[in-house]
XYZ file of C-alpha atoms in Angstrom:
438
model
C 5.914 -23.601 8.860
C 8.702 -25.280 6.890
C 7.574 -23.543 3.731
C 7.736 -20.147 5.508
C 11.193 -20.895 6.970
C 12.532 -21.880 3.575
C 11.147 -18.668 2.039
C 12.726 -16.685 4.823
C 16.075 -18.346 3.955
C 15.671 -17.276 0.322
C 14.832 -13.781 1.371
C 17.861 -13.604 3.657
C 19.991 -14.894 0.761
C 18.596 -11.906 -1.200
C 19.802 -9.611 1.614
C 23.260 -11.255 1.307
C 23.210 -10.566 -2.469
C 22.212 -6.952 -1.917
C 25.113 -6.411 0.526
C 27.545 -7.871 -2.009
C 26.223 -6.762 -5.377
C 23.169 -4.530 -4.954
C 24.785 -1.359 -3.566
C 23.451 0.704 -6.476
C 19.855 -0.135 -5.684
C 17.728 2.227 -3.617
C 17.375 0.485 -0.249
C 13.968 1.767 0.731
C 12.332 1.032 -2.653
C 14.056 -1.371 -5.047
C 15.995 -3.447 -2.523
C 12.915 -3.622 -0.266
C 10.762 -4.965 -3.131
C 13.441 -7.574 -3.988
C 13.552 -9.027 -0.428
C 9.787 -9.000 -0.158
C 9.385 -10.844 -3.465
C 12.080 -13.320 -2.375
C 9.861 -14.195 0.665
C 6.437 -14.095 -1.022
C 7.141 -16.049 -4.233
C 8.621 -19.220 -2.629
C 5.684 -19.328 -0.249
C 3.139 -18.957 -3.022
C 4.810 -21.493 -5.317
C 5.464 -24.125 -2.649
C 1.950 -23.762 -1.173
C 0.505 -24.045 -4.678
C 2.240 -27.372 -5.318
C 2.207 -28.982 -1.912
C -0.765 -27.502 -0.041
C -3.049 -26.479 -2.951
C -4.757 -23.648 -0.994
C -7.173 -22.920 -3.880
C -8.855 -26.229 -2.974
C -9.533 -25.163 0.571
C -13.285 -24.759 1.298
C -12.499 -21.338 2.701
C -11.234 -20.183 -0.733
C -14.709 -20.809 -2.149
C -13.312 -21.783 -5.595
C -13.963 -24.600 -7.986
C -12.166 -24.274 -11.309
C -14.373 -26.944 -12.783
C -17.396 -24.630 -12.715
C -16.415 -22.270 -15.631
C -19.266 -19.940 -14.782
C -17.721 -16.878 -16.248
C -19.704 -13.666 -16.802
C -18.185 -10.628 -18.567
C -21.007 -8.430 -17.177
C -20.520 -9.612 -13.569
C -16.768 -9.191 -13.878
C -17.207 -5.628 -15.115
C -19.424 -4.800 -12.195
C -16.777 -6.229 -9.835
C -14.049 -4.237 -11.521
C -16.147 -1.067 -11.103
C -16.356 -1.800 -7.360
C -12.674 -2.618 -7.180
C -11.505 0.531 -8.926
C -13.868 2.660 -6.908
C -12.456 1.152 -3.682
C -8.890 1.881 -4.895
C -9.984 5.378 -5.783
C -11.398 5.838 -2.267
C -8.026 4.857 -0.784
C -6.292 7.352 -3.049
C -8.738 10.035 -1.885
C -7.894 9.392 1.713
C -4.129 9.618 1.034
C -4.781 12.849 -0.763
C -7.015 14.282 1.881
C -5.164 13.801 5.149
C -1.994 15.781 5.939
C -0.434 12.679 7.598
C 0.319 11.318 4.141
C 1.707 14.513 2.625
C 5.061 14.504 4.514
C 8.322 13.015 3.352
C 7.957 10.064 5.687
C 5.884 8.066 3.187
C 7.688 9.191 0.023
C 9.299 5.846 -0.686
C 6.015 4.010 -0.200
C 4.160 6.244 -2.654
C 7.000 5.968 -5.168
C 6.603 2.173 -5.216
C 2.770 2.506 -5.384
C 2.961 4.858 -8.427
C 5.228 2.350 -10.213
C 3.102 -0.731 -9.388
C -0.428 0.744 -9.515
C -0.908 0.800 -13.343
C 0.186 -2.896 -13.648
C -2.022 -3.733 -10.687
C -5.043 -2.167 -12.274
C -4.383 -3.963 -15.542
C -3.806 -7.391 -14.010
C -7.013 -7.036 -12.015
C -9.043 -7.551 -15.254
C -7.951 -11.210 -15.925
C -7.727 -11.919 -12.246
C -11.357 -11.022 -11.566
C -12.508 -12.777 -14.698
C -10.690 -15.975 -13.728
C -12.068 -16.033 -10.214
C -15.525 -15.044 -11.211
C -16.020 -18.252 -13.137
C -14.684 -20.394 -10.318
C -16.356 -18.781 -7.242
C -19.166 -20.683 -5.456
C -20.695 -17.274 -4.576
C -19.605 -14.920 -7.315
C -21.757 -11.988 -6.196
C -19.153 -10.899 -3.648
C -18.668 -7.543 -1.942
C -17.008 -6.009 -4.996
C -20.007 -6.978 -6.997
C -22.252 -5.535 -4.304
C -20.373 -2.202 -4.364
C -20.314 -2.059 -8.156
C -23.998 -2.820 -8.342
C -24.744 -0.076 -5.775
C -22.727 2.414 -7.849
C -24.831 1.483 -10.912
C -27.962 2.354 -9.026
C -29.137 -1.078 -7.885
C -30.359 -1.116 -4.273
C -32.529 -4.214 -3.942
C -30.620 -7.210 -2.669
C -27.454 -5.219 -1.933
C -25.853 -5.804 1.449
C -24.643 -2.744 3.213
C -22.817 -4.979 5.673
C -20.814 -6.660 2.884
C -19.805 -3.243 1.491
C -18.926 -2.073 4.928
C -16.787 -5.069 5.543
C -15.000 -4.523 2.244
C -14.158 -0.982 3.153
C -12.986 -1.976 6.629
C -10.598 -4.420 4.985
C -9.306 -1.661 2.800
C -9.007 0.669 5.720
C -6.705 -1.859 7.429
C -4.464 -2.026 4.362
C -4.594 1.753 3.943
C -3.347 2.442 7.402
C -0.930 -0.318 8.166
C 0.797 -1.063 4.849
C 2.526 2.356 4.515
C 3.804 2.208 8.148
C 5.117 -1.302 7.830
C 6.737 -0.533 4.456
C 8.634 2.430 5.825
C 9.649 0.676 9.011
C 10.912 -2.368 7.044
C 12.846 -0.104 4.731
C 14.612 1.562 7.713
C 15.503 -1.838 9.227
C 16.674 -3.166 5.940
C 18.913 -0.107 5.435
C 20.485 -0.718 8.918
C 21.010 -4.398 8.080
C 22.661 -3.705 4.734
C 24.999 -1.067 6.192
C 25.975 -3.018 9.343
C 29.690 -3.676 9.940
C 29.792 -7.288 11.078
C 33.270 -6.919 12.577
C 31.572 -4.950 15.344
C 30.003 -8.218 16.604
C 33.411 -9.329 17.978
C 33.874 -6.061 19.980
C 31.057 -6.046 22.494
C 27.759 -7.572 23.483
C 26.126 -4.163 22.879
C 26.906 -4.572 19.150
C 25.501 -8.108 19.229
C 22.392 -6.835 20.933
C 21.885 -3.882 18.573
C 22.354 -6.086 15.511
C 20.115 -8.892 16.745
C 17.459 -6.507 17.858
C 17.297 -4.850 14.448
C 17.551 -8.247 12.628
C 14.713 -9.819 14.486
C 12.382 -6.857 13.940
C 13.374 -6.884 10.244
C 12.181 -10.488 9.972
C 8.912 -9.532 11.684
C 8.379 -6.547 9.406
C 9.254 -8.640 6.357
C 6.393 -11.064 7.047
C 4.066 -8.248 8.113
C 4.623 -6.184 4.936
C 4.313 -9.203 2.651
C 1.102 -10.173 4.524
C -0.579 -6.890 3.830
C 0.291 -7.088 0.175
C -0.492 -10.766 -0.646
C -4.237 -10.756 -0.111
C -5.586 -13.080 -2.861
C -8.451 -15.544 -2.854
C -6.593 -17.521 -5.388
C -4.074 -18.469 -2.698
C -6.767 -18.559 0.082
C -5.052 -15.563 1.694
C -8.075 -13.304 1.233
C -10.145 -11.555 3.898
C -12.924 -13.469 5.697
C -14.083 -10.681 7.974
C -12.811 -7.361 9.340
C -13.072 -6.217 12.998
C -16.499 -4.425 13.057
C -16.321 -2.747 16.508
C -15.005 0.656 17.459
C -13.458 -0.781 20.610
C -11.516 -3.336 18.551
C -10.137 -0.666 16.240
C -9.378 1.714 19.094
C -7.263 -0.683 21.210
C -5.401 -1.745 17.987
C -4.651 1.658 16.442
C -3.584 3.290 19.704
C -0.360 1.290 19.613
C 0.720 2.650 16.240
C 1.874 6.036 14.879
C 0.639 8.679 14.773
C -1.830 7.812 17.509
C 0.780 6.329 19.911
C 2.785 9.570 19.990
C -0.336 11.636 20.527
C -1.700 9.420 23.348
C 1.471 8.120 25.053
C 3.102 11.492 25.473
C 0.034 12.801 27.348
C -1.148 9.794 29.310
C 1.013 6.720 29.048
C 4.661 7.884 29.090
C 6.141 5.067 31.146
C 9.581 4.950 29.489
C 10.966 8.473 30.022
C 13.582 7.072 32.485
C 16.877 5.254 31.953
C 16.321 1.903 30.259
C 17.877 -1.440 31.079
C 21.374 -0.693 29.717
C 21.850 2.132 32.135
C 21.404 -0.140 35.167
C 23.665 -2.963 33.976
C 26.327 -1.178 31.999
C 28.928 -1.449 34.767
C 28.192 -5.192 35.356
C 28.972 -6.921 32.008
C 27.691 -10.348 33.133
C 24.313 -9.009 34.235
C 24.192 -6.793 31.102
C 24.715 -9.901 28.900
C 22.158 -11.993 30.694
C 19.455 -9.361 30.871
C 19.996 -8.401 27.231
C 19.894 -12.023 26.175
C 16.534 -12.511 27.885
C 15.202 -9.474 26.002
C 16.440 -10.881 22.753
C 14.859 -14.267 23.574
C 11.459 -12.584 24.194
C 11.728 -10.659 20.910
C 12.691 -13.908 19.124
C 9.495 -15.434 20.570
C 7.524 -12.438 19.211
C 9.077 -12.912 15.745
C 8.418 -16.684 15.897
C 4.739 -15.759 16.263
C 4.862 -13.808 12.949
C 6.572 -16.478 10.855
C 3.631 -19.017 10.764
C 1.435 -16.399 9.113
C 3.449 -16.650 5.890
C 1.651 -14.401 3.360
C -1.455 -13.995 5.659
C -0.368 -11.533 8.354
C -2.547 -8.511 9.157
C -4.202 -6.725 12.012
C -7.861 -6.316 12.670
C -9.056 -9.002 10.230
C -9.483 -12.794 9.839
C -7.657 -14.784 7.203
C -7.729 -18.180 8.725
C -6.871 -19.789 12.035
C -3.296 -20.647 13.089
C -2.642 -23.661 15.243
C 1.059 -24.298 14.533
C 4.267 -22.710 15.755
C 3.828 -20.958 19.091
C 0.079 -20.927 18.608
C -0.102 -24.589 19.594
C 0.774 -23.406 23.143
C -1.110 -20.162 23.589
C -3.510 -17.946 21.631
C -1.475 -14.770 21.944
C 2.207 -15.597 21.963
C 3.239 -12.263 20.316
C 1.371 -10.138 22.794
C 2.675 -12.071 25.774
C 6.332 -11.922 24.752
C 6.060 -8.272 23.630
C 4.518 -7.024 26.859
C 7.059 -8.894 29.022
C 9.932 -7.514 26.932
C 8.699 -3.890 27.624
C 9.106 -4.566 31.366
C 12.612 -5.899 30.750
C 13.615 -2.991 28.437
C 12.124 0.043 30.222
C 12.411 -1.235 33.808
C 9.947 1.342 35.115
C 10.296 -0.016 38.679
C 13.919 1.171 38.709
C 13.164 4.925 38.720
C 15.878 6.377 41.043
C 13.980 9.545 41.988
C 11.500 8.044 44.439
C 9.405 4.950 45.132
C 6.161 6.870 44.201
C 7.697 7.649 40.766
C 8.659 4.052 40.234
C 5.102 3.037 41.157
C 3.631 5.629 38.836
C 5.742 4.472 35.797
C 4.891 0.834 36.580
C 1.204 1.594 36.697
C 1.431 3.374 33.366
C 3.036 0.327 31.813
C 0.302 -1.889 33.368
C -2.198 0.317 31.574
C -0.428 -0.397 28.255
C -0.532 -4.096 29.127
C -4.273 -3.733 29.709
C -4.694 -2.211 26.222
C -3.104 -5.312 24.725
C -5.269 -7.465 26.883
C -8.316 -5.763 25.503
C -6.863 -6.069 22.009
C -6.602 -9.828 22.497
C -10.166 -9.956 23.825
C -11.647 -8.009 20.896
C -9.812 -10.241 18.434
C -11.166 -13.331 20.188
C -14.653 -11.926 20.111
C -14.363 -11.192 16.427
C -12.992 -14.661 15.564
C -15.731 -16.438 17.568
C -17.935 -16.442 14.533
C -15.624 -19.147 13.132
C -16.316 -22.561 14.716
C -12.701 -23.557 13.946
C -11.445 -20.777 16.204
C -13.943 -21.643 18.934
C -12.650 -25.269 18.929
C -9.065 -24.056 18.953
C -9.634 -21.554 21.764
C -11.416 -24.197 23.889
C -8.507 -26.584 23.283
C -5.982 -24.010 24.357
C -8.095 -23.186 27.373
C -7.908 -26.846 28.464
C -4.410 -27.867 27.399
C -2.519 -24.672 26.530
C 0.666 -23.454 28.249
C -1.344 -21.068 30.491
C -4.474 -23.217 31.011
C -3.959 -23.127 34.765
C -4.368 -19.293 34.753
C -7.816 -19.632 33.264
C -8.817 -22.099 35.983
C -7.455 -19.776 38.699
C -8.729 -16.556 37.152
C -11.976 -17.199 35.150
C -11.827 -13.651 33.713
C -8.885 -14.862 31.510
C -10.885 -17.692 29.966
C -12.159 -17.521 26.377
C -15.421 -15.649 26.144
C -16.777 -17.329 22.988
C -18.316 -14.350 21.389
C -18.101 -12.046 24.385
C -15.258 -9.913 25.745
C -15.323 -11.807 29.010
C -16.195 -15.298 30.162
C -19.745 -15.724 31.413
C -19.637 -19.261 32.684
C -20.118 -22.735 31.180
C -23.846 -22.401 30.722
C -23.901 -19.007 28.994
C -25.068 -19.305 25.434
C -22.781 -17.710 22.822
C -24.145 -14.491 21.367
C -24.788 -13.993 17.700
C -21.485 -13.334 15.815
C -20.581 -9.769 15.033
C -19.840 -10.572 11.368
C -20.277 -13.563 9.180
C -19.167 -14.878 5.850
C -16.526 -13.921 3.247
C -16.528 -10.403 2.006
C -14.466 -9.968 -1.138
C -12.848 -11.619 -4.156
C -9.606 -11.236 -2.401
C -7.379 -9.155 -4.629
C -6.820 -6.496 -2.000
C -8.441 -7.344 1.214
C -6.448 -7.664 4.495
C -7.010 -10.043 7.411
C -5.504 -11.510 10.519
C -6.008 -14.707 12.600
């Protein structure tokens, strides 16, 4: 946690430098890359010297092995380049990625991609000789492309592509959102903070989400086995993907506008604007909840991602509850939208409140599918059982058994129920481009 906080301080210093001296840099491309590197590099360097992540058993590396194979490396590179080409094909195929919204993202990709492809050669060769199990999913895919069928695991190749699908979908979104928040931060007039609480709220709201998006974006990029930040497994179920993707664009606009539009009424500021004290107190509680949400992102360091597993977090807010981000986020939506304050009629207030409860239920199912996915890892099972007994909300599990950890199932089946077979097992790639999430 201290390494991540130090890196955050370095990245914020880069923001200060950009405000003072980097006005000629393009905010949504060059400046964004600078602040992301200012976060990622200190974490990588300090972890390398103090934590030595390459020695973790989960990394699967032993640099004393020296079991290099040019042929095996070439097969892996074939699989890797084919996977990258598959992502490029998806971007080319779907109209969603042909609009101007993603222009800045693709301009950075075009600048970085040639170097990325070139550096993949020594990276794969270096790791191939050190891996305990060198025939990873890239090797499986490359071998399949060369016509080999015997001994090839379709599940390993499927897991590889699921990891790429996570990066394909989320990285462009987070990149664009982070660029927008960074632009607002660089252009903000700090003298406004002395004028009103509204200015303080607007700045803090944007600043907190900028920090969250900074860690999120870096997490999707820094997926390397060398730093033990690679993928272990990707969510294999349609339900898990569905409840996760529905909360992001473009799916959220398509679905919420038709079925879950709970916030088409005046928000919290409307009700408290004429009472400055209540406005300040209510707004401060909202900011506190968002700060808790951001606090839940910082412990990830370079390992944040949705729908995938890159290790188990037990520090920061995760020492108190398994889902601090979901809890604080969902409470904040009630505070921000205040659906129960619809002035038209009581039935309308009830209707909007029920719609928000449905959104809350989607996040409850999102948490459940994540727990079911992570149950293949005995470390997570031990952690979840500990939180169930000693966590901040342990009493809720005792009062409402449906909220207890299901250990491989969506819902708790009782103490005597044997855990089912895990949905997925094992590590799936050499880690240069996989994505994962505790």
